[in-house]
PDB file of N, CA and C in Angstrom:
ATOM      1  N   CYS A1189       0.847  -1.177   0.000  1.00 66.00           N
ATOM      2  CA  CYS A1189       0.000   0.000   0.000  1.00 66.00           C
ATOM      3  C   CYS A1189       0.894   1.242   0.000  1.00 66.00           C
ATOM      4  N   GLY A1190       0.674   2.091  -0.953  1.00 80.00           N
ATOM      5  CA  GLY A1190       1.469   3.312  -1.061  1.00 80.00           C
ATOM      6  C   GLY A1190       0.595   4.533  -1.226  1.00 80.00           C
ATOM      7  N   TRP A1191       1.245   5.678  -1.331  1.00 81.00           N
ATOM      8  CA  TRP A1191       0.543   6.959  -1.447  1.00 81.00           C
ATOM      9  C   TRP A1191      -0.407   6.970  -2.642  1.00 81.00           C
ATOM     10  N   SER A1192       0.016   6.380  -3.770  1.00 84.00           N
ATOM     11  CA  SER A1192      -0.829   6.398  -4.970  1.00 84.00           C
ATOM     12  C   SER A1192      -2.092   5.550  -4.799  1.00 84.00           C
ATOM     13  N   ASP A1193      -2.110   4.689  -3.789  1.00 84.00           N
ATOM     14  CA  ASP A1193      -3.316   3.900  -3.523  1.00 84.00           C
ATOM     15  C   ASP A1193      -4.441   4.762  -2.943  1.00 84.00           C
ATOM     16  N   ILE A1194      -4.090   5.807  -2.212  1.00 91.00           N
ATOM     17  CA  ILE A1194      -5.132   6.661  -1.621  1.00 91.00           C
ATOM     18  C   ILE A1194      -5.200   8.047  -2.270  1.00 91.00           C
ATOM     19  N   TYR A1195      -4.175   8.418  -3.039  1.00 93.00           N
ATOM     20  CA  TYR A1195      -4.172   9.692  -3.766  1.00 93.00           C
ATOM     21  C   TYR A1195      -3.837   9.357  -5.215  1.00 93.00           C
ATOM     22  N   PRO A1196      -4.873   9.150  -6.043  1.00 89.00           N
ATOM     23  CA  PRO A1196      -4.694   8.574  -7.379  1.00 89.00           C
ATOM     24  C   PRO A1196      -3.742   9.381  -8.277  1.00 89.00           C
ATOM     25  N   PRO A1197      -2.969   8.688  -9.099  1.00 90.00           N
ATOM     26  CA  PRO A1197      -2.069   9.372 -10.031  1.00 90.00           C
ATOM     27  C   PRO A1197      -2.807  10.025 -11.199  1.00 90.00           C
ATOM     28  N   ASP A1198      -4.003   9.531 -11.514  1.00 89.00           N
ATOM     29  CA  ASP A1198      -4.792  10.110 -12.607  1.00 89.00           C
ATOM     30  C   ASP A1198      -5.247  11.519 -12.223  1.00 89.00           C
ATOM     31  N   PRO A1199      -4.950  12.539 -13.059  1.00 93.00           N
ATOM     32  CA  PRO A1199      -5.279  13.927 -12.704  1.00 93.00           C
ATOM     33  C   PRO A1199      -6.768  14.184 -12.438  1.00 93.00           C
ATOM     34  N   SER A1200      -7.654  13.532 -13.184  1.00 90.00           N
ATOM     35  CA  SER A1200      -9.087  13.780 -12.965  1.00 90.00           C
ATOM     36  C   SER A1200      -9.554  13.167 -11.642  1.00 90.00           C
ATOM     37  N   GLU A1201      -9.051  11.988 -11.302  1.00 88.00           N
ATOM     38  CA  GLU A1201      -9.402  11.384 -10.021  1.00 88.00           C
ATOM     39  C   GLU A1201      -8.774  12.156  -8.861  1.00 88.00           C
ATOM     40  N   ARG A1202      -7.557  12.611  -9.052  1.00 91.00           N
ATOM     41  CA  ARG A1202      -6.881  13.401  -8.019  1.00 91.00           C
ATOM     42  C   ARG A1202      -7.629  14.712  -7.785  1.00 91.00           C
ATOM     43  N   ALA A1203      -8.146  15.305  -8.857  1.00 93.00           N
ATOM     44  CA  ALA A1203      -8.914  16.547  -8.732  1.00 93.00           C
ATOM     45  C   ALA A1203     -10.177  16.317  -7.901  1.00 93.00           C
ATOM     46  N   ARG A1204     -10.790  15.147  -8.046  1.00 89.00           N
ATOM     47  CA  ARG A1204     -11.979  14.836  -7.247  1.00 89.00           C
ATOM     48  C   ARG A1204     -11.632  14.678  -5.770  1.00 89.00           C
ATOM     49  N   VAL A1205     -10.477  14.087  -5.478  1.00 92.00           N
ATOM     50  CA  VAL A1205     -10.015  13.986  -4.085  1.00 92.00           C
ATOM     51  C   VAL A1205      -9.775  15.390  -3.541  1.00 92.00           C
ATOM     52  N   ASP A1206      -9.082  16.226  -4.319  1.00 93.00           N
ATOM     53  CA  ASP A1206      -8.791  17.599  -3.894  1.00 93.00           C
ATOM     54  C   ASP A1206     -10.076  18.397  -3.671  1.00 93.00           C
ATOM     55  N   GLU A1207     -11.042  18.232  -4.585  1.00 91.00           N
ATOM     56  CA  GLU A1207     -12.323  18.932  -4.447  1.00 91.00           C
ATOM     57  C   GLU A1207     -12.985  18.571  -3.120  1.00 91.00           C
ATOM     58  N   TYR A1208     -13.023  17.270  -2.836  1.00 89.00           N
ATOM     59  CA  TYR A1208     -13.638  16.859  -1.580  1.00 89.00           C
ATOM     60  C   TYR A1208     -12.879  17.430  -0.386  1.00 89.00           C
ATOM     61  N   CYS A1209     -11.559  17.356  -0.408  1.00 89.00           N
ATOM     62  CA  CYS A1209     -10.768  17.826   0.727  1.00 89.00           C
ATOM     63  C   CYS A1209     -10.983  19.318   0.980  1.00 89.00           C
ATOM     64  N   HIS A1210     -11.119  20.107  -0.068  1.00 89.00           N
ATOM     65  CA  HIS A1210     -11.405  21.536   0.106  1.00 89.00           C
ATOM     66  C   HIS A1210     -12.806  21.728   0.689  1.00 89.00           C
ATOM     67  N   TRP A1211     -13.781  20.989   0.177  1.00 88.00           N
ATOM     68  CA  TRP A1211     -15.140  21.079   0.718  1.00 88.00           C
ATOM     69  C   TRP A1211     -15.153  20.633   2.176  1.00 88.00           C
ATOM     70  N   HIS A1212     -14.463  19.565   2.469  1.00 87.00           N
ATOM     71  CA  HIS A1212     -14.403  19.005   3.818  1.00 87.00           C
ATOM     72  C   HIS A1212     -13.956  20.050   4.834  1.00 87.00           C
ATOM     73  N   HIS A1213     -12.903  20.754   4.500  1.00 83.00           N
ATOM     74  CA  HIS A1213     -12.330  21.712   5.455  1.00 83.00           C
ATOM     75  C   HIS A1213     -13.314  22.812   5.831  1.00 83.00           C
ATOM     76  N   SER A1214     -14.101  23.268   4.889  1.00 81.00           N
ATOM     77  CA  SER A1214     -15.035  24.371   5.158  1.00 81.00           C
ATOM     78  C   SER A1214     -16.422  23.911   5.574  1.00 81.00           C
ATOM     79  N   ASN A1215     -16.717  22.653   5.430  1.00 83.00           N
ATOM     80  CA  ASN A1215     -18.079  22.191   5.684  1.00 83.00           C
ATOM     81  C   ASN A1215     -18.172  21.077   6.720  1.00 83.00           C
ATOM     82  N   LEU A1216     -17.602  19.938   6.437  1.00 80.00           N
ATOM     83  CA  LEU A1216     -17.749  18.810   7.353  1.00 80.00           C
ATOM     84  C   LEU A1216     -17.057  19.069   8.687  1.00 80.00           C
ATOM     85  N   ARG A1217     -16.088  19.948   8.713  1.00 77.00           N
ATOM     86  CA  ARG A1217     -15.411  20.288   9.969  1.00 77.00           C
ATOM     87  C   ARG A1217     -16.371  20.929  10.963  1.00 77.00           C
ATOM     88  N   SER A1218     -17.539  21.359  10.510  1.00 72.00           N
ATOM     89  CA  SER A1218     -18.513  21.953  11.426  1.00 72.00           C
ATOM     90  C   SER A1218     -18.975  20.952  12.477  1.00 72.00           C
ATOM     91  N   ILE A1219     -18.800  19.646  12.220  1.00 75.00           N
ATOM     92  CA  ILE A1219     -19.149  18.644  13.218  1.00 75.00           C
ATOM     93  C   ILE A1219     -18.291  18.846  14.460  1.00 75.00           C
ATOM     94  N   THR A1220     -17.014  19.042  14.251  1.00 76.00           N
ATOM     95  CA  THR A1220     -16.103  19.258  15.375  1.00 76.00           C
ATOM     96  C   THR A1220     -16.469  20.536  16.119  1.00 76.00           C
ATOM     97  N   ARG A1221     -16.730  21.596  15.368  1.00 71.00           N
ATOM     98  CA  ARG A1221     -17.105  22.859  16.009  1.00 71.00           C
ATOM     99  C   ARG A1221     -18.390  22.697  16.803  1.00 71.00           C
ATOM    100  N   ALA A1222     -19.339  21.964  16.262  1.00 69.00           N
ATOM    101  CA  ALA A1222     -20.645  21.833  16.912  1.00 69.00           C
ATOM    102  C   ALA A1222     -20.572  21.054  18.215  1.00 69.00           C
ATOM    103  N   PHE A1223     -19.824  19.990  18.214  1.00 74.00           N
ATOM    104  CA  PHE A1223     -19.908  19.083  19.340  1.00 74.00           C
ATOM    105  C   PHE A1223     -18.712  19.096  20.290  1.00 74.00           C
ATOM    106  N   PHE A1224     -17.617  19.747  19.900  1.00 75.00           N
ATOM    107  CA  PHE A1224     -16.437  19.729  20.759  1.00 75.00           C
ATOM    108  C   PHE A1224     -15.881  21.102  21.100  1.00 75.00           C
ATOM    109  N   ARG A1225     -16.119  22.093  20.282  1.00 70.00           N
ATOM    110  CA  ARG A1225     -15.482  23.395  20.476  1.00 70.00           C
ATOM    111  C   ARG A1225     -15.850  24.036  21.807  1.00 70.00           C
ATOM    112  N   GLY A1226     -17.113  24.061  22.143  1.00 69.00           N
ATOM    113  CA  GLY A1226     -17.539  24.713  23.373  1.00 69.00           C
ATOM    114  C   GLY A1226     -16.980  24.083  24.630  1.00 69.00           C
ATOM    115  N   SER A1227     -16.827  22.766  24.621  1.00 74.00           N
ATOM    116  CA  SER A1227     -16.336  22.085  25.829  1.00 74.00           C
ATOM    117  C   SER A1227     -14.818  21.987  25.881  1.00 74.00           C
ATOM    118  N   THR A1228     -14.164  21.939  24.737  1.00 78.00           N
ATOM    119  CA  THR A1228     -12.715  21.785  24.741  1.00 78.00           C
ATOM    120  C   THR A1228     -11.968  23.106  24.671  1.00 78.00           C
ATOM    121  N   MET A1229     -12.593  24.122  24.099  1.00 75.00           N
ATOM    122  CA  MET A1229     -11.958  25.433  23.961  1.00 75.00           C
ATOM    123  C   MET A1229     -12.951  26.517  24.370  1.00 75.00           C
ATOM    124  N   PRO A1230     -13.282  26.605  25.646  1.00 76.00           N
ATOM    125  CA  PRO A1230     -14.267  27.600  26.081  1.00 76.00           C
ATOM    126  C   PRO A1230     -13.836  29.020  25.696  1.00 76.00           C
ATOM    127  N   HIS A1231     -14.801  29.764  25.214  1.00 77.00           N
ATOM    128  CA  HIS A1231     -14.546  31.144  24.798  1.00 77.00           C
ATOM    129  C   HIS A1231     -15.838  31.924  24.988  1.00 77.00           C
ATOM    130  N   PRO A1232     -15.766  33.175  25.451  1.00 81.00           N
ATOM    131  CA  PRO A1232     -16.999  33.933  25.690  1.00 81.00           C
ATOM    132  C   PRO A1232     -17.845  34.163  24.439  1.00 81.00           C
ATOM    133  N   LEU A1233     -17.229  34.102  23.265  1.00 79.00           N
ATOM    134  CA  LEU A1233     -17.991  34.305  22.031  1.00 79.00           C
ATOM    135  C   LEU A1233     -18.675  33.028  21.539  1.00 79.00           C
ATOM    136  N   ILE A1234     -18.318  31.885  22.122  1.00 78.00           N
ATOM    137  CA  ILE A1234     -18.956  30.620  21.736  1.00 78.00           C
ATOM    138  C   ILE A1234     -20.151  30.405  22.663  1.00 78.00           C
ATOM    139  N   THR A1235     -21.247  31.009  22.304  1.00 82.00           N
ATOM    140  CA  THR A1235     -22.472  30.943  23.095  1.00 82.00           C
ATOM    141  C   THR A1235     -23.316  29.739  22.669  1.00 82.00           C
ATOM    142  N   ALA A1236     -24.383  29.519  23.388  1.00 83.00           N
ATOM    143  CA  ALA A1236     -25.307  28.424  23.030  1.00 83.00           C
ATOM    144  C   ALA A1236     -25.885  28.650  21.635  1.00 83.00           C
ATOM    145  N   ASP A1237     -26.141  29.895  21.263  1.00 88.00           N
ATOM    146  CA  ASP A1237     -26.658  30.192  19.921  1.00 88.00           C
ATOM    147  C   ASP A1237     -25.631  29.853  18.841  1.00 88.00           C
ATOM    148  N   VAL A1238     -24.371  30.121  19.113  1.00 83.00           N
ATOM    149  CA  VAL A1238     -23.312  29.797  18.158  1.00 83.00           C
ATOM    150  C   VAL A1238     -23.207  28.284  18.002  1.00 83.00           C
ATOM    151  N   ILE A1239     -23.278  27.562  19.103  1.00 82.00           N
ATOM    152  CA  ILE A1239     -23.234  26.100  19.051  1.00 82.00           C
ATOM    153  C   ILE A1239     -24.412  25.560  18.245  1.00 82.00           C
ATOM    154  N   LYS A1240     -25.604  26.149  18.408  1.00 87.00           N
ATOM    155  CA  LYS A1240     -26.772  25.720  17.619  1.00 87.00           C
ATOM    156  C   LYS A1240     -26.539  25.954  16.133  1.00 87.00           C
ATOM    157  N   LEU A1241     -25.895  27.063  15.783  1.00 86.00           N
ATOM    158  CA  LEU A1241     -25.569  27.335  14.380  1.00 86.00           C
ATOM    159  C   LEU A1241     -24.606  26.272  13.852  1.00 86.00           C
ATOM    160  N   TYR A1242     -23.582  25.932  14.638  1.00 83.00           N
ATOM    161  CA  TYR A1242     -22.645  24.883  14.236  1.00 83.00           C
ATOM    162  C   TYR A1242     -23.362  23.547  14.054  1.00 83.00           C
ATOM    163  N   GLU A1243     -24.303  23.240  14.932  1.00 85.00           N
ATOM    164  CA  GLU A1243     -25.063  21.986  14.818  1.00 85.00           C
ATOM    165  C   GLU A1243     -25.868  21.958  13.525  1.00 85.00           C
ATOM    166  N   LYS A1244     -26.469  23.101  13.171  1.00 89.00           N
ATOM    167  CA  LYS A1244     -27.235  23.188  11.923  1.00 89.00           C
ATOM    168  C   LYS A1244     -26.310  23.001  10.721  1.00 89.00           C
ATOM    169  N   GLN A1245     -25.137  23.640  10.763  1.00 86.00           N
ATOM    170  CA  GLN A1245     -24.171  23.481   9.677  1.00 86.00           C
ATOM    171  C   GLN A1245     -23.706  22.031   9.570  1.00 86.00           C
ATOM    172  N   ALA A1246     -23.507  21.382  10.708  1.00 84.00           N
ATOM    173  CA  ALA A1246     -23.088  19.978  10.700  1.00 84.00           C
ATOM    174  C   ALA A1246     -24.150  19.099  10.051  1.00 84.00           C
ATOM    175  N   ASP A1247     -25.421  19.338  10.377  1.00 88.00           N
ATOM    176  CA  ASP A1247     -26.518  18.559   9.805  1.00 88.00           C
ATOM    177  C   ASP A1247     -26.575  18.749   8.282  1.00 88.00           C
ATOM    178  N   ILE A1248     -26.448  19.982   7.829  1.00 90.00           N
ATOM    179  CA  ILE A1248     -26.455  20.268   6.386  1.00 90.00           C
ATOM    180  C   ILE A1248     -25.276  19.581   5.708  1.00 90.00           C
ATOM    181  N   SER A1249     -24.101  19.665   6.330  1.00 86.00           N
ATOM    182  CA  SER A1249     -22.901  19.058   5.752  1.00 86.00           C
ATOM    183  C   SER A1249     -23.023  17.546   5.640  1.00 86.00           C
ATOM    184  N   LEU A1250     -23.596  16.900   6.649  1.00 85.00           N
ATOM    185  CA  LEU A1250     -23.781  15.452   6.583  1.00 85.00           C
ATOM    186  C   LEU A1250     -24.753  15.061   5.480  1.00 85.00           C
ATOM    187  N   LYS A1251     -25.778  15.880   5.275  1.00 89.00           N
ATOM    188  CA  LYS A1251     -26.731  15.605   4.183  1.00 89.00           C
ATOM    189  C   LYS A1251     -26.052  15.759   2.829  1.00 89.00           C
ATOM    190  N   ILE A1252     -25.210  16.781   2.691  1.00 87.00           N
ATOM    191  CA  ILE A1252     -24.468  16.962   1.437  1.00 87.00           C
ATOM    192  C   ILE A1252     -23.524  15.783   1.219  1.00 87.00           C
ATOM    193  N   LEU A1253     -22.837  15.374   2.271  1.00 84.00           N
ATOM    194  CA  LEU A1253     -21.929  14.230   2.156  1.00 84.00           C
ATOM    195  C   LEU A1253     -22.686  13.000   1.665  1.00 84.00           C
ATOM    196  N   GLU A1254     -23.834  12.756   2.258  1.00 83.00           N
ATOM    197  CA  GLU A1254     -24.619  11.581   1.884  1.00 83.00           C
ATOM    198  C   GLU A1254     -25.173  11.687   0.463  1.00 83.00           C
ATOM    199  N   ASN A1255     -25.724  12.840   0.104  1.00 83.00           N
ATOM    200  CA  ASN A1255     -26.402  12.969  -1.191  1.00 83.00           C
ATOM    201  C   ASN A1255     -25.463  13.299  -2.350  1.00 83.00           C
ATOM    202  N   ALA A1256     -24.542  14.220  -2.144  1.00 79.00           N
ATOM    203  CA  ALA A1256     -23.697  14.666  -3.251  1.00 79.00           C
ATOM    204  C   ALA A1256     -22.465  13.786  -3.452  1.00 79.00           C
ATOM    205  N   TYR A1257     -21.936  13.255  -2.374  1.00 76.00           N
ATOM    206  CA  TYR A1257     -20.728  12.444  -2.508  1.00 76.00           C
ATOM    207  C   TYR A1257     -21.038  10.954  -2.480  1.00 76.00           C
ATOM    208  N   LEU A1258     -21.657  10.477  -1.421  1.00 77.00           N
ATOM    209  CA  LEU A1258     -21.955   9.051  -1.347  1.00 77.00           C
ATOM    210  C   LEU A1258     -23.079   8.660  -2.285  1.00 77.00           C
ATOM    211  N   GLY A1259     -24.081   9.526  -2.424  1.00 70.00           N
ATOM    212  CA  GLY A1259     -25.208   9.239  -3.302  1.00 70.00           C
ATOM    213  C   GLY A1259     -24.838   9.226  -4.770  1.00 70.00           C
ATOM    214  N   SER A1260     -23.752   9.924  -5.126  1.00 61.00           N
ATOM    215  CA  SER A1260     -23.350   9.973  -6.529  1.00 61.00           C
ATOM    216  C   SER A1260     -22.345   8.879  -6.878  1.00 61.00           C
ATOM    217  N   SER A1261     -21.917   8.103  -5.877  1.00 54.00           N
ATOM    218  CA  SER A1261     -20.964   7.024  -6.144  1.00 54.00           C
ATOM    219  C   SER A1261     -21.616   5.964  -7.007  1.00 54.00           C
ATOM    220  N   SER A1262     -21.003   5.704  -8.146  1.00 58.00           N
ATOM    221  CA  SER A1262     -21.600   4.748  -9.072  1.00 58.00           C
ATOM    222  C   SER A1262     -21.291   3.300  -8.710  1.00 58.00           C
ATOM    223  N   SER A1263     -20.224   3.081  -7.932  1.00 57.00           N
ATOM    224  CA  SER A1263     -19.904   1.717  -7.540  1.00 57.00           C
ATOM    225  C   SER A1263     -19.012   1.735  -6.313  1.00 57.00           C
ATOM    226  N   GLY A1264     -18.995   0.657  -5.608  1.00 65.00           N
ATOM    227  CA  GLY A1264     -18.052   0.497  -4.522  1.00 65.00           C
ATOM    228  C   GLY A1264     -18.402   1.145  -3.205  1.00 65.00           C
ATOM    229  N   GLY A1265     -19.204   2.168  -3.199  1.00 75.00           N
ATOM    230  CA  GLY A1265     -19.586   2.805  -1.952  1.00 75.00           C
ATOM    231  C   GLY A1265     -18.588   3.801  -1.393  1.00 75.00           C
ATOM    232  N   TYR A1266     -17.535   4.118  -2.122  1.00 83.00           N
ATOM    233  CA  TYR A1266     -16.582   5.116  -1.672  1.00 83.00           C
ATOM    234  C   TYR A1266     -16.841   6.443  -2.377  1.00 83.00           C
ATOM    235  N   LEU A1267     -16.270   7.519  -1.851  1.00 81.00           N
ATOM    236  CA  LEU A1267     -16.592   8.860  -2.355  1.00 81.00           C
ATOM    237  C   LEU A1267     -16.321   9.059  -3.836  1.00 81.00           C
ATOM    238  N   LEU A1268     -15.302   8.420  -4.372  1.00 76.00           N
ATOM    239  CA  LEU A1268     -14.988   8.573  -5.783  1.00 76.00           C
ATOM    240  C   LEU A1268     -15.679   7.535  -6.661  1.00 76.00           C
ATOM    241  N   GLY A1269     -16.520   6.703  -6.035  1.00 77.00           N
ATOM    242  CA  GLY A1269     -17.211   5.663  -6.790  1.00 77.00           C
ATOM    243  C   GLY A1269     -16.302   4.506  -7.152  1.00 77.00           C
ATOM    244  N   THR A1270     -15.237   4.332  -6.386  1.00 76.00           N
ATOM    245  CA  THR A1270     -14.289   3.251  -6.658  1.00 76.00           C
ATOM    246  C   THR A1270     -14.512   2.091  -5.691  1.00 76.00           C
ATOM    247  N   ASP A1271     -13.762   1.024  -5.923  1.00 78.00           N
ATOM    248  CA  ASP A1271     -13.879  -0.133  -5.043  1.00 78.00           C
ATOM    249  C   ASP A1271     -12.865  -0.111  -3.904  1.00 78.00           C
ATOM    250  N   LYS A1272     -12.127   0.998  -3.770  1.00 84.00           N
ATOM    251  CA  LYS A1272     -11.194   1.149  -2.657  1.00 84.00           C
ATOM    252  C   LYS A1272     -11.208   2.595  -2.172  1.00 84.00           C
ATOM    253  N   PRO A1273     -10.893   2.806  -0.916  1.00 89.00           N
ATOM    254  CA  PRO A1273     -10.949   4.168  -0.368  1.00 89.00           C
ATOM    255  C   PRO A1273      -9.801   5.047  -0.868  1.00 89.00           C
ATOM    256  N   SER A1274     -10.060   6.351  -0.868  1.00 90.00           N
ATOM    257  CA  SER A1274      -9.042   7.343  -1.218  1.00 90.00           C
ATOM    258  C   SER A1274      -8.776   8.211   0.018  1.00 90.00           C
ATOM    259  N   ALA A1275      -7.882   9.158  -0.116  1.00 92.00           N
ATOM    260  CA  ALA A1275      -7.611  10.097   0.972  1.00 92.00           C
ATOM    261  C   ALA A1275      -8.894  10.826   1.376  1.00 92.00           C
ATOM    262  N   ALA A1276      -9.770  11.084   0.426  1.00 90.00           N
ATOM    263  CA  ALA A1276     -11.045  11.749   0.720  1.00 90.00           C
ATOM    264  C   ALA A1276     -11.898  10.902   1.656  1.00 90.00           C
ATOM    265  N   ASP A1277     -11.935   9.611   1.423  1.00 89.00           N
ATOM    266  CA  ASP A1277     -12.717   8.717   2.284  1.00 89.00           C
ATOM    267  C   ASP A1277     -12.190   8.709   3.715  1.00 89.00           C
ATOM    268  N   PHE A1278     -10.873   8.686   3.852  1.00 90.00           N
ATOM    269  CA  PHE A1278     -10.295   8.694   5.197  1.00 90.00           C
ATOM    270  C   PHE A1278     -10.600   9.992   5.931  1.00 90.00           C
ATOM    271  N   ARG A1279     -10.576  11.116   5.211  1.00 87.00           N
ATOM    272  CA  ARG A1279     -10.902  12.396   5.836  1.00 87.00           C
ATOM    273  C   ARG A1279     -12.360  12.429   6.265  1.00 87.00           C
ATOM    274  N   ALA A1280     -13.248  11.938   5.418  1.00 84.00           N
ATOM    275  CA  ALA A1280     -14.671  11.925   5.753  1.00 84.00           C
ATOM    276  C   ALA A1280     -14.920  11.015   6.949  1.00 84.00           C
ATOM    277  N   TYR A1281     -14.292   9.857   6.965  1.00 84.00           N
ATOM    278  CA  TYR A1281     -14.510   8.912   8.055  1.00 84.00           C
ATOM    279  C   TYR A1281     -14.043   9.487   9.387  1.00 84.00           C
ATOM    280  N   GLU A1282     -12.860  10.052   9.412  1.00 79.00           N
ATOM    281  CA  GLU A1282     -12.343  10.545  10.694  1.00 79.00           C
ATOM    282  C   GLU A1282     -13.205  11.659  11.259  1.00 79.00           C
ATOM    283  N   GLU A1283     -13.782  12.461  10.409  1.00 74.00           N
ATOM    284  CA  GLU A1283     -14.617  13.558  10.893  1.00 74.00           C
ATOM    285  C   GLU A1283     -15.981  13.045  11.363  1.00 74.00           C
ATOM    286  N   ALA A1284     -16.597  12.210  10.562  1.00 70.00           N
ATOM    287  CA  ALA A1284     -17.931  11.706  10.896  1.00 70.00           C
ATOM    288  C   ALA A1284     -17.895  10.728  12.074  1.00 70.00           C
ATOM    289  N   ALA A1285     -16.790  10.020  12.225  1.00 69.00           N
ATOM    290  CA  ALA A1285     -16.686   9.035  13.294  1.00 69.00           C
ATOM    291  C   ALA A1285     -16.495   9.677  14.674  1.00 69.00           C
ATOM    292  N   GLN A1286     -16.074  10.916  14.715  1.00 65.00           N
ATOM    293  CA  GLN A1286     -15.885  11.565  16.001  1.00 65.00           C
ATOM    294  C   GLN A1286     -17.194  11.658  16.711  1.00 65.00           C
TER     295      GLN A1286
END
């Protein structure tokens, strides 16, 4: 197992991994903000209303993950529609599994 197994050498497949990773950082990361930020990094600006906003963003992000990424997979059940996971799959799993 090497780097090319999870980060494909084909430019179009690699672009799909990159696309997901960019989306992940701005969207799916809201799960961490929603459920861990207030308790692990207390701050006066992180109010209950802010946490509710993060929870709403997390719910929207999970729906997008399910419908736009997993729902569009043509085979295999992985984000790129392949029969093996990519770096994008590992990023999605680690965030959702928290």
